[in-house]
PDB file of N, CA and C in Angstrom:
ATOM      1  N   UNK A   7     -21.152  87.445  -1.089  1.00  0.00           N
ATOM      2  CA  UNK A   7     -21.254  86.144  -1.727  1.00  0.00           C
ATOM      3  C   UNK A   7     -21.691  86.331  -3.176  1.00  0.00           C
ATOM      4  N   UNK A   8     -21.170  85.857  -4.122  1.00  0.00           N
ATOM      5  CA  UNK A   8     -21.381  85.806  -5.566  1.00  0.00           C
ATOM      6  C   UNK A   8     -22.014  84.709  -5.762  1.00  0.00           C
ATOM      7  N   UNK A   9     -22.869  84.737  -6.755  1.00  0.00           N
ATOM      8  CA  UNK A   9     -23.805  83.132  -7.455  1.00  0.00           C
ATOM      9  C   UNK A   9     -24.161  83.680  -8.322  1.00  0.00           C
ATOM     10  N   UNK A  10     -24.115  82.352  -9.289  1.00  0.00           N
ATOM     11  CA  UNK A  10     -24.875  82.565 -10.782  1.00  0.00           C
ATOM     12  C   UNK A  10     -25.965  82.128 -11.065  1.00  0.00           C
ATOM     13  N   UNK A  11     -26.974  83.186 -11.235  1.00  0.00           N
ATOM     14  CA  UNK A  11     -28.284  82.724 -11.731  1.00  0.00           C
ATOM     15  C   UNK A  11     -28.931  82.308 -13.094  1.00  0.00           C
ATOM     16  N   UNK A  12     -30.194  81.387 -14.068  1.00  0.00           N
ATOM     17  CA  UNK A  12     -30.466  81.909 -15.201  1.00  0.00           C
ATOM     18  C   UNK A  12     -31.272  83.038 -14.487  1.00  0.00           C
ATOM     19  N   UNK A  13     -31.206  84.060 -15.358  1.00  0.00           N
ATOM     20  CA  UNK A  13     -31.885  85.381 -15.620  1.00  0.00           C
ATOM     21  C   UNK A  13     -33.696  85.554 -15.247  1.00  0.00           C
ATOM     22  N   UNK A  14     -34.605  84.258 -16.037  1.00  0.00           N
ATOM     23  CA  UNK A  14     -35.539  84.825 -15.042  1.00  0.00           C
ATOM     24  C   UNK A  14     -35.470  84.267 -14.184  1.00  0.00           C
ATOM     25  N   UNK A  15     -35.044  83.191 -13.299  1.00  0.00           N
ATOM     26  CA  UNK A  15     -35.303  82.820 -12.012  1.00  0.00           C
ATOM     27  C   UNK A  15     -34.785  84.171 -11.464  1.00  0.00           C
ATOM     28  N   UNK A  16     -33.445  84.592 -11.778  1.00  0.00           N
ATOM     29  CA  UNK A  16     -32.766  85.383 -10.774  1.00  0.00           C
ATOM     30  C   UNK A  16     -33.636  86.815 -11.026  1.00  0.00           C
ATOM     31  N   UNK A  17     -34.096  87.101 -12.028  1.00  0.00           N
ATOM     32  CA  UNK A  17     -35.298  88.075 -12.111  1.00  0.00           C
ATOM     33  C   UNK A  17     -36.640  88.178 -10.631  1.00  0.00           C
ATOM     34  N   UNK A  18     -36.799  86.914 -10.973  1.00  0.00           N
ATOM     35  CA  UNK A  18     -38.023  86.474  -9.889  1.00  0.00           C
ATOM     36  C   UNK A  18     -37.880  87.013  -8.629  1.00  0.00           C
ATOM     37  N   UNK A  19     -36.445  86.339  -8.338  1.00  0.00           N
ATOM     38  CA  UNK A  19     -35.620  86.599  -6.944  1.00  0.00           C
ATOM     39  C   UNK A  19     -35.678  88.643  -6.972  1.00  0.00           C
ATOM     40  N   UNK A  20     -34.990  88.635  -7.406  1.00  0.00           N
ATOM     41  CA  UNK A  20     -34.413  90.163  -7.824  1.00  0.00           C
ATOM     42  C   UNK A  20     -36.087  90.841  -7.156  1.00  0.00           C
ATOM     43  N   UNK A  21     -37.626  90.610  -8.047  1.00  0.00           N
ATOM     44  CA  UNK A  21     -38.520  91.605  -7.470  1.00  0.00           C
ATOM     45  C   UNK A  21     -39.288  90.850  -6.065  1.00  0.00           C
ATOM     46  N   UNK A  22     -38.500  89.751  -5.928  1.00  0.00           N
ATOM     47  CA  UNK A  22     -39.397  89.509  -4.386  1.00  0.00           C
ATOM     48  C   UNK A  22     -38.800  89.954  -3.194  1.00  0.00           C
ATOM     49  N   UNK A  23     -37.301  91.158  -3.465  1.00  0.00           N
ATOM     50  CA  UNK A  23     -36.312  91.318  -2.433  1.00  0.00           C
ATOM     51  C   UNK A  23     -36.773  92.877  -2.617  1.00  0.00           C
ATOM     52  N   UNK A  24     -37.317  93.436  -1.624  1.00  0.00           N
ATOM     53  CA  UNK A  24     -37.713  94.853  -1.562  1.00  0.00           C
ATOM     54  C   UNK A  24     -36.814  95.847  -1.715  1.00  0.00           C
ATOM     55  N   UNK A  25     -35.501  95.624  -1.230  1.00  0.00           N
ATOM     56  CA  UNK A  25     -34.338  96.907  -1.351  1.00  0.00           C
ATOM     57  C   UNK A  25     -33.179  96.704  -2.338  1.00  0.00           C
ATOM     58  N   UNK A  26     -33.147  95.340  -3.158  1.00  0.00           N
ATOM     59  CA  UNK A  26     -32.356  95.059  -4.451  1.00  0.00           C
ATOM     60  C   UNK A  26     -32.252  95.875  -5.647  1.00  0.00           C
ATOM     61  N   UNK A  27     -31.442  95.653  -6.043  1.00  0.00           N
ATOM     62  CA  UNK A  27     -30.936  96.561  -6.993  1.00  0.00           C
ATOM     63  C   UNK A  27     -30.087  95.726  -8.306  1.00  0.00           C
ATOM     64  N   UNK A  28     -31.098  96.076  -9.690  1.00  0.00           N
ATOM     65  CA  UNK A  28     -31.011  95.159 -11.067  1.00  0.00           C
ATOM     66  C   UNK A  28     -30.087  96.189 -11.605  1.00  0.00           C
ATOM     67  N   UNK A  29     -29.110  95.844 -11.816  1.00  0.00           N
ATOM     68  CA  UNK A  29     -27.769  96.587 -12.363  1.00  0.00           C
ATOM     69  C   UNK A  29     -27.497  96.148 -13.673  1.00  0.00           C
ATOM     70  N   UNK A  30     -27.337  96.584 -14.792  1.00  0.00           N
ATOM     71  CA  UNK A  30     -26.939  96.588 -16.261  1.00  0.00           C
ATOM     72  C   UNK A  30     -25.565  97.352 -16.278  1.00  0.00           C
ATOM     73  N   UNK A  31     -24.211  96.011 -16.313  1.00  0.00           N
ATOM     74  CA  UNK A  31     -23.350  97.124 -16.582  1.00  0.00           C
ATOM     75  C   UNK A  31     -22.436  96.978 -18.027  1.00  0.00           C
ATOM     76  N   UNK A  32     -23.976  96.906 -18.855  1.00  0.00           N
ATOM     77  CA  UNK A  32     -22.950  97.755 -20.451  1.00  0.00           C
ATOM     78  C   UNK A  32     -23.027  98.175 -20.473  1.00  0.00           C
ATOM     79  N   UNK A  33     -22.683  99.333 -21.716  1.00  0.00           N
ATOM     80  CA  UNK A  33     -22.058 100.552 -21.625  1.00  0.00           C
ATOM     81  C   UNK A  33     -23.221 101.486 -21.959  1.00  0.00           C
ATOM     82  N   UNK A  34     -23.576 102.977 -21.862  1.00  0.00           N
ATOM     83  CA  UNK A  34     -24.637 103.643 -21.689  1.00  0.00           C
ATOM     84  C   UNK A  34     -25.583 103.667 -23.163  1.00  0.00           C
ATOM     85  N   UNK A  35     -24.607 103.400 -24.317  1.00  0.00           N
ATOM     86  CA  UNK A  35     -25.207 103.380 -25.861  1.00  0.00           C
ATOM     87  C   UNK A  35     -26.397 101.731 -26.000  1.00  0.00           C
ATOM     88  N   UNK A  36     -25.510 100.946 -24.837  1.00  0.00           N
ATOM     89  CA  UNK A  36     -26.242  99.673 -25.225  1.00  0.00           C
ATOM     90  C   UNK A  36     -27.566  99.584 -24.295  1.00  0.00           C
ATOM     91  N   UNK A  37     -27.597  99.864 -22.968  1.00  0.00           N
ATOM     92  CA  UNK A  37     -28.459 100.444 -22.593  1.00  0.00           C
ATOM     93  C   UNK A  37     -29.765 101.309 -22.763  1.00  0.00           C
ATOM     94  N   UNK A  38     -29.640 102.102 -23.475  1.00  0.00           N
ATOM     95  CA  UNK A  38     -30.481 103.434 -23.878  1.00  0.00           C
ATOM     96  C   UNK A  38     -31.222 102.224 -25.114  1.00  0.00           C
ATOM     97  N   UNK A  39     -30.222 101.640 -25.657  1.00  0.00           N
ATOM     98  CA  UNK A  39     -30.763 100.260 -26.996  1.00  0.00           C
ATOM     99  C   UNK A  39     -31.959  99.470 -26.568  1.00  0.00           C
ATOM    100  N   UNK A  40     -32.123  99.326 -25.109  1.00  0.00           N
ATOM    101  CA  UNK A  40     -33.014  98.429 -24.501  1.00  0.00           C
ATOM    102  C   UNK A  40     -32.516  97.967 -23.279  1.00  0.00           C
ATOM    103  N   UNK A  41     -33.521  97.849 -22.445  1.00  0.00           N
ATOM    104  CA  UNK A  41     -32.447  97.427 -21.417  1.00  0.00           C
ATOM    105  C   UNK A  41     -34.090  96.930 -20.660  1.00  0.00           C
ATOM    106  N   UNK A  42     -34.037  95.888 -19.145  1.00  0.00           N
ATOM    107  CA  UNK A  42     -35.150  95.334 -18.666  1.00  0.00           C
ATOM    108  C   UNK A  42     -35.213  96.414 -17.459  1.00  0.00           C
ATOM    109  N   UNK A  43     -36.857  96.110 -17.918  1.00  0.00           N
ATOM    110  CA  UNK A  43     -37.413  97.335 -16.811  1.00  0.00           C
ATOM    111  C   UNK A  43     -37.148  97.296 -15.045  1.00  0.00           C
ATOM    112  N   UNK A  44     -36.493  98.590 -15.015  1.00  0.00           N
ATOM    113  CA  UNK A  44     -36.334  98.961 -13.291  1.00  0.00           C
ATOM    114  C   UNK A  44     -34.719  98.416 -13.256  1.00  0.00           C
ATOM    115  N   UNK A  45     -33.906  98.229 -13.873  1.00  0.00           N
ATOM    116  CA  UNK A  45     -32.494  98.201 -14.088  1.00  0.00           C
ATOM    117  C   UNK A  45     -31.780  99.783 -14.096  1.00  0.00           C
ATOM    118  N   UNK A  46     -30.903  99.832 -13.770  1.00  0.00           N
ATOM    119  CA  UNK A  46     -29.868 100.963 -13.742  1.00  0.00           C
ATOM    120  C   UNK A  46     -29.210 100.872 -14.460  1.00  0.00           C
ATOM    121  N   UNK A  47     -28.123 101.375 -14.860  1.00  0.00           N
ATOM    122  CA  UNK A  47     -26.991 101.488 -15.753  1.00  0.00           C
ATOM    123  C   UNK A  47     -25.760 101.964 -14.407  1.00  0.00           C
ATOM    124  N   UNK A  48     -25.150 101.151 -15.375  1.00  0.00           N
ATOM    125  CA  UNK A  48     -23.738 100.903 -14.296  1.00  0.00           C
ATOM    126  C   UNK A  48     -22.511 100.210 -14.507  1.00  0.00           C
ATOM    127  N   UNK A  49     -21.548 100.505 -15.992  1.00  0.00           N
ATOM    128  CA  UNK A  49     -20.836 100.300 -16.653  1.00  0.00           C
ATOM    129  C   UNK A  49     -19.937  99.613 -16.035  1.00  0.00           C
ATOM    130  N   UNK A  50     -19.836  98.512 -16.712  1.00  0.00           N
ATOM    131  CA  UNK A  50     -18.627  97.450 -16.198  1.00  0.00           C
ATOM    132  C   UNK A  50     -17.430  98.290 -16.196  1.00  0.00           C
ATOM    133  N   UNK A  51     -17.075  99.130 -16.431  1.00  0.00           N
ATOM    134  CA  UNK A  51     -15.430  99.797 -16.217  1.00  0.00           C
ATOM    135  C   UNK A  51     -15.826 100.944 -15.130  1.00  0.00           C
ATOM    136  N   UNK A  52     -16.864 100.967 -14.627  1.00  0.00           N
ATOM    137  CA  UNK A  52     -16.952 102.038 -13.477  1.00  0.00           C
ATOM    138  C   UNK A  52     -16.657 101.168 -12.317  1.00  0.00           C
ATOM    139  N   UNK A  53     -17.029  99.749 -12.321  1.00  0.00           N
ATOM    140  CA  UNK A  53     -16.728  99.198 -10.733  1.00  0.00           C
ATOM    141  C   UNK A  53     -16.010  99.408 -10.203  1.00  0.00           C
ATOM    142  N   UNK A  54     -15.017  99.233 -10.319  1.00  0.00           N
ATOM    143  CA  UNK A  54     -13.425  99.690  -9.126  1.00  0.00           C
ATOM    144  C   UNK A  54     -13.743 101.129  -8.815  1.00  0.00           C
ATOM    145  N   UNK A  55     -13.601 101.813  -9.460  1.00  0.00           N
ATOM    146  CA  UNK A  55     -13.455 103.422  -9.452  1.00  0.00           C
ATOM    147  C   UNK A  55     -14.752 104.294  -8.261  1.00  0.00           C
ATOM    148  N   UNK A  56     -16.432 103.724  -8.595  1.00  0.00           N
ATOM    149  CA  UNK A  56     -17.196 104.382  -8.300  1.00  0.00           C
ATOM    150  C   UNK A  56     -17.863 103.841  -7.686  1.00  0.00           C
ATOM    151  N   UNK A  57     -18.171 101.801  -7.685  1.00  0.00           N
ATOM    152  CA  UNK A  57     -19.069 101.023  -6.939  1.00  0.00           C
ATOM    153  C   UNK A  57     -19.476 101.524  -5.511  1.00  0.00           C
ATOM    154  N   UNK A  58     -18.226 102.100  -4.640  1.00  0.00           N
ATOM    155  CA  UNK A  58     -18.397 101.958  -3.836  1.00  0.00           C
ATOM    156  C   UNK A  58     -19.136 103.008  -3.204  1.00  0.00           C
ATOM    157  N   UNK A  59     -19.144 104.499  -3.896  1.00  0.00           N
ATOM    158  CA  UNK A  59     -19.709 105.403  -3.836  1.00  0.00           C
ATOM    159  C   UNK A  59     -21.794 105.340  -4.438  1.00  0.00           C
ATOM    160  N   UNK A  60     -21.178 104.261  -5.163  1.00  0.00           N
ATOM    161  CA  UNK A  60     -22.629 104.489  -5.877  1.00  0.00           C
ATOM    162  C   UNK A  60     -23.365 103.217  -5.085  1.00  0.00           C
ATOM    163  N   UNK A  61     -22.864 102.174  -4.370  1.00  0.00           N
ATOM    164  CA  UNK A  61     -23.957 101.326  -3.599  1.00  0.00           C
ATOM    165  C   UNK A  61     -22.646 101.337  -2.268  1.00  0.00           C
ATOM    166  N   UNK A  62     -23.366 101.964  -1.616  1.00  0.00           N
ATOM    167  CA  UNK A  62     -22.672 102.452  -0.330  1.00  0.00           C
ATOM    168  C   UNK A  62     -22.622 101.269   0.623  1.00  0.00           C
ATOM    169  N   UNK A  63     -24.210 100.844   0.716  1.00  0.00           N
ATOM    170  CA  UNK A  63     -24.631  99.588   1.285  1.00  0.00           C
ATOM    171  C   UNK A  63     -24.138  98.128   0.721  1.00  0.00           C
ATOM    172  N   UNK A  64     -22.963  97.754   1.251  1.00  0.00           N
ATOM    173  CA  UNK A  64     -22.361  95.960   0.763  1.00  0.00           C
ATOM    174  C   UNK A  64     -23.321  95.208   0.576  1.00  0.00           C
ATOM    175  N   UNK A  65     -24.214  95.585   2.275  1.00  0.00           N
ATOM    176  CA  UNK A  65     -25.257  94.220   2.096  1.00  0.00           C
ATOM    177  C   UNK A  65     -26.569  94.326   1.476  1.00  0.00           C
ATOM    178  N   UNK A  66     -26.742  95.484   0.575  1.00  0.00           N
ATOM    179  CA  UNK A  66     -27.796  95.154  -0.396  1.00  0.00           C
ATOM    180  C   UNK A  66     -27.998  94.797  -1.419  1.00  0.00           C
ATOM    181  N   UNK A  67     -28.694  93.923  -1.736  1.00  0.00           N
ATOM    182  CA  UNK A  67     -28.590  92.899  -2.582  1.00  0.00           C
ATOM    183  C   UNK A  67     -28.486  93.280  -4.214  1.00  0.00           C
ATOM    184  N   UNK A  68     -27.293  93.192  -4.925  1.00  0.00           N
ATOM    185  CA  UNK A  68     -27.136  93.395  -6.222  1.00  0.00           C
ATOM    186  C   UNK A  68     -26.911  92.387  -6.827  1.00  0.00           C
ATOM    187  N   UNK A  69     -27.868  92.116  -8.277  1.00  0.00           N
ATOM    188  CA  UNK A  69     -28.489  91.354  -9.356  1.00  0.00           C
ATOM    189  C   UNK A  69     -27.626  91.911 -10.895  1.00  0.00           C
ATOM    190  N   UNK A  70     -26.823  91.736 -11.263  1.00  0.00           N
ATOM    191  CA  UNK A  70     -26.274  92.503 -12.504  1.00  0.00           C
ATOM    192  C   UNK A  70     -26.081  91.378 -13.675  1.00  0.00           C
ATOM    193  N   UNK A  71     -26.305  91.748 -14.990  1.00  0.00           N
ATOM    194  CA  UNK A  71     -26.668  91.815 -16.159  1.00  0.00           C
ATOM    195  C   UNK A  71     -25.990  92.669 -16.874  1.00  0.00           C
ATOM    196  N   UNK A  72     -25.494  91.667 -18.270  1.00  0.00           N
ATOM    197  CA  UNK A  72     -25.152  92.312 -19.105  1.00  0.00           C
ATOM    198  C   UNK A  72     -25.711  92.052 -20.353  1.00  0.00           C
ATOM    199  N   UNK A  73     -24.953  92.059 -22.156  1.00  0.00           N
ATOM    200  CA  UNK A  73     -25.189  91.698 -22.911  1.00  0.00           C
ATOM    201  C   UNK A  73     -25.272  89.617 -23.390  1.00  0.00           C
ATOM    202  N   UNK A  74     -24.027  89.252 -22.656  1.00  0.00           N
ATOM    203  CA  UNK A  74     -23.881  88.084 -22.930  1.00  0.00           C
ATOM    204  C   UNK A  74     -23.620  87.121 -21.623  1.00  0.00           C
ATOM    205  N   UNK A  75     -22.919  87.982 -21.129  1.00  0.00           N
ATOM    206  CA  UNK A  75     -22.874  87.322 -19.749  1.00  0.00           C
ATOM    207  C   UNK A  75     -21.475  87.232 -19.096  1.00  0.00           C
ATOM    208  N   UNK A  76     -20.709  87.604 -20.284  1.00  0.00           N
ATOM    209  CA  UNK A  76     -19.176  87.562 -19.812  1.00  0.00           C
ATOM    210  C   UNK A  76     -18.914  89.153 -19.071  1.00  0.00           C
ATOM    211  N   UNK A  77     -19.834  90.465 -18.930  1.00  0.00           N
ATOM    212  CA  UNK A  77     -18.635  91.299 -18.272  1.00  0.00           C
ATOM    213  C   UNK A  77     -19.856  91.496 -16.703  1.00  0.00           C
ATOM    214  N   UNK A  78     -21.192  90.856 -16.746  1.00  0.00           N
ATOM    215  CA  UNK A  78     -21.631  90.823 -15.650  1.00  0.00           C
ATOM    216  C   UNK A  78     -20.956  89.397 -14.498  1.00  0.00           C
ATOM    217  N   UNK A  79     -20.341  88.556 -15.333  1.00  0.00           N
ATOM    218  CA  UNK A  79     -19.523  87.818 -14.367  1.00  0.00           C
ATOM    219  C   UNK A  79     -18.238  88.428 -13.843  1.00  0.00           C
ATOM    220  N   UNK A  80     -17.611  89.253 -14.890  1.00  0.00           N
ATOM    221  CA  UNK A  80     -16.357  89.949 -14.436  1.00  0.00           C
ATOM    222  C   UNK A  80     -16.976  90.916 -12.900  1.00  0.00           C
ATOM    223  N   UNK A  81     -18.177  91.508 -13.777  1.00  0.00           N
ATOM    224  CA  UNK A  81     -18.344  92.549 -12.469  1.00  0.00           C
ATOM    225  C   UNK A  81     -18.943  92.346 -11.241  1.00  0.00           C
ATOM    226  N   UNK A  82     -19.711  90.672 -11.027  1.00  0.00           N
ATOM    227  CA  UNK A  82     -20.514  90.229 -10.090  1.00  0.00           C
ATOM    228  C   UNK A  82     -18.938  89.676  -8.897  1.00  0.00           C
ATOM    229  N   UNK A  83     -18.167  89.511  -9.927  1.00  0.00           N
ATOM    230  CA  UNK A  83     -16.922  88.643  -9.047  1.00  0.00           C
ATOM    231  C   UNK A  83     -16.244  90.089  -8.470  1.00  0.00           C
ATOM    232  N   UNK A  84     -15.808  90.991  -9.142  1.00  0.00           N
ATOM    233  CA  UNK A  84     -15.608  92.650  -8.940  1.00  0.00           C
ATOM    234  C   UNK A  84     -16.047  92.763  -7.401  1.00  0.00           C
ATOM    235  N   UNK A  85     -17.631  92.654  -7.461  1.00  0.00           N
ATOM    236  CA  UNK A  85     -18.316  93.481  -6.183  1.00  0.00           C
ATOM    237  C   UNK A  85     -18.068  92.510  -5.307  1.00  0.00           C
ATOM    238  N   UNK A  86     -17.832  91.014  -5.479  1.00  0.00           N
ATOM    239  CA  UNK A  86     -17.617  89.708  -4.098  1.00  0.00           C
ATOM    240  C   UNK A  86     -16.439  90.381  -4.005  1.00  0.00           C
ATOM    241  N   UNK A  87     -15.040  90.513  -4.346  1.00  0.00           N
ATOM    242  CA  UNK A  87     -14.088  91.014  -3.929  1.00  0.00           C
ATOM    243  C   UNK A  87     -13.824  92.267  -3.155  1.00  0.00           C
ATOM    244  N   UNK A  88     -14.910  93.075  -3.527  1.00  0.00           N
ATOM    245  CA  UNK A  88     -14.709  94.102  -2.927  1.00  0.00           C
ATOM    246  C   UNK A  88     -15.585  94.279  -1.455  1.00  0.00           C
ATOM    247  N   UNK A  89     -16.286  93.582  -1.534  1.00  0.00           N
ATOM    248  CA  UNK A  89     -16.982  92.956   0.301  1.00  0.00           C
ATOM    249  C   UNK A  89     -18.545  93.231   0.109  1.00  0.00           C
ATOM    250  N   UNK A  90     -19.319  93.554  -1.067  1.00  0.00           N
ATOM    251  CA  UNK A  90     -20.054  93.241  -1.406  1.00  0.00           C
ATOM    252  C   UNK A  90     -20.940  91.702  -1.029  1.00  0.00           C
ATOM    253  N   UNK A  91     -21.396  91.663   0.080  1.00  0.00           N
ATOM    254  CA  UNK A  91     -22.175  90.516   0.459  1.00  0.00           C
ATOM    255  C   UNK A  91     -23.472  89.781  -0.286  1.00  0.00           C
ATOM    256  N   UNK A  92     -23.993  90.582  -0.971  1.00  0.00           N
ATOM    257  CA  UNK A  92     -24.936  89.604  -1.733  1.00  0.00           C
ATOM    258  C   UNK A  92     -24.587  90.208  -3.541  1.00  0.00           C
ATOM    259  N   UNK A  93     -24.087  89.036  -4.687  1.00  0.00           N
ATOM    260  CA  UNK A  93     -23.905  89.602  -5.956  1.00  0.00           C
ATOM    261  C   UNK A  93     -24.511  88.409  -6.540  1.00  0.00           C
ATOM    262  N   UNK A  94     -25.953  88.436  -7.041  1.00  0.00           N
ATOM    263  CA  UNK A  94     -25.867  87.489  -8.054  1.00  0.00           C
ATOM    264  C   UNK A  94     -25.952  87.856  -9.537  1.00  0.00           C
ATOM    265  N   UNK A  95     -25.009  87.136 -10.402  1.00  0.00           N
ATOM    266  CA  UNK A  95     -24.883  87.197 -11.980  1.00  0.00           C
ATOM    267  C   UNK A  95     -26.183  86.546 -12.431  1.00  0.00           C
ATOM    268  N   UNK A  96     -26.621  87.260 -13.177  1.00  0.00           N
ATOM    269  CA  UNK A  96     -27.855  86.909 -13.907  1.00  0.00           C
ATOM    270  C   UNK A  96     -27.388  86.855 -15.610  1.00  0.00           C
ATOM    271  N   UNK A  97     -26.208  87.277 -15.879  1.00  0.00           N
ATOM    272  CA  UNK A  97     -25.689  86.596 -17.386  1.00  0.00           C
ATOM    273  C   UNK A  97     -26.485  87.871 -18.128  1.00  0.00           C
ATOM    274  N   UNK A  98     -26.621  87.246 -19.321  1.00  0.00           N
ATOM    275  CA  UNK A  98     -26.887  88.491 -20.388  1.00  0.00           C
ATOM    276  C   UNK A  98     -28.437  88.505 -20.981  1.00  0.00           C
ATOM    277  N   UNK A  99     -28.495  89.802 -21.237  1.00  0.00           N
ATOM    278  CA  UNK A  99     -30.031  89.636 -21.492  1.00  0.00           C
ATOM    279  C   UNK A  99     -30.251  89.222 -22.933  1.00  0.00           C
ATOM    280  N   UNK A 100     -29.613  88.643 -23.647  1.00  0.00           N
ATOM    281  CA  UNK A 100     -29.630  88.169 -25.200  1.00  0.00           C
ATOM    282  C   UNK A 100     -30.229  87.082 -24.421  1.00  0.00           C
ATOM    283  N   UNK A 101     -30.158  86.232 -23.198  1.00  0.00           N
ATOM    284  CA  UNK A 101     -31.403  85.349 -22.923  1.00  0.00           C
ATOM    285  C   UNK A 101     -32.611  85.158 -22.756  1.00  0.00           C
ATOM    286  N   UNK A 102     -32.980  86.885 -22.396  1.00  0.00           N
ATOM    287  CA  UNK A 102     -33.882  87.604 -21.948  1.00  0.00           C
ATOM    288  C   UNK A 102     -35.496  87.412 -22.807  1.00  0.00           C
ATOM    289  N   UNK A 103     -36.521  87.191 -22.332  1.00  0.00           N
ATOM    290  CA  UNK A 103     -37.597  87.083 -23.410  1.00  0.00           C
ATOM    291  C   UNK A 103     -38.299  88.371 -22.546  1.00  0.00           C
ATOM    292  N   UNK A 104     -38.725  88.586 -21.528  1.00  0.00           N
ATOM    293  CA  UNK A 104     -39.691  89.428 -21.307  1.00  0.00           C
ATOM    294  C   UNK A 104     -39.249  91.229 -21.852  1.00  0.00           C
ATOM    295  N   UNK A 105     -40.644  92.131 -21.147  1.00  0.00           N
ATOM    296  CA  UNK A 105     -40.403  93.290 -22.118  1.00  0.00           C
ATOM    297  C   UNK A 105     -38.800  94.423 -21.623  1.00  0.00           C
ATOM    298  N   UNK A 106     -38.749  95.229 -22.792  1.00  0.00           N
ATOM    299  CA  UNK A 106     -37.722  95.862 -22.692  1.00  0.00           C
ATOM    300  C   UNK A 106     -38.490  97.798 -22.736  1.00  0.00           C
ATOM    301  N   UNK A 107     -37.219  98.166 -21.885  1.00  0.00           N
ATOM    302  CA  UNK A 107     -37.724  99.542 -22.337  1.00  0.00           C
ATOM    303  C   UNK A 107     -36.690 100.180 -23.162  1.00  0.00           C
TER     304      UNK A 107
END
């Protein structure tokens, strides 16, 4: 199931779910730039190719984030298609106020 969150609610959500997983998928230069703490990196052009290898588990819950919000919707809709049971879009962190690493 895909849904769109704002960012901190879906933040909130994201650390009250013990086995979730905060996915950033721009690209590794924009990342390393800043990115919110306890996020991964996980490039919007890797989904098709590697998602499935790299979150093995459908039904654990993935939260993804990007810069603006347009390629974490591409990739939140990506993982619903691909049988991914829980995807929520949390949009881009240019909304983002809390800290960065």
């Amino acid at each position: 199931m895909y849904q769109k969150k704002e960012i901190h609610a879906g933040l909130e959500e994201f650390r009250s779910i013990p086995n979730a997983l905060l996915v950033d998928v721009r690209n590794p230069s924009e990342y390393d730039g800043g990115h919110i703490p306890g996020s991964i990196n996980f490039a919007l052009s890797r989904i098709l190719q590697e998602a499935e290898e790299a979150f093995p588990d459908k039904s654990q819950p993935l939260f993804v984030y990007c810069q603006s919000g347009a390629r974490s919707a591409r990739a939140g809709k990506l993982l619903d298609l691909m049988g991914y049971e829980s995807v929520t879009d949390l949009g881009g962190i240019a909304s983002y106020n809390g800290p960065r690493e």
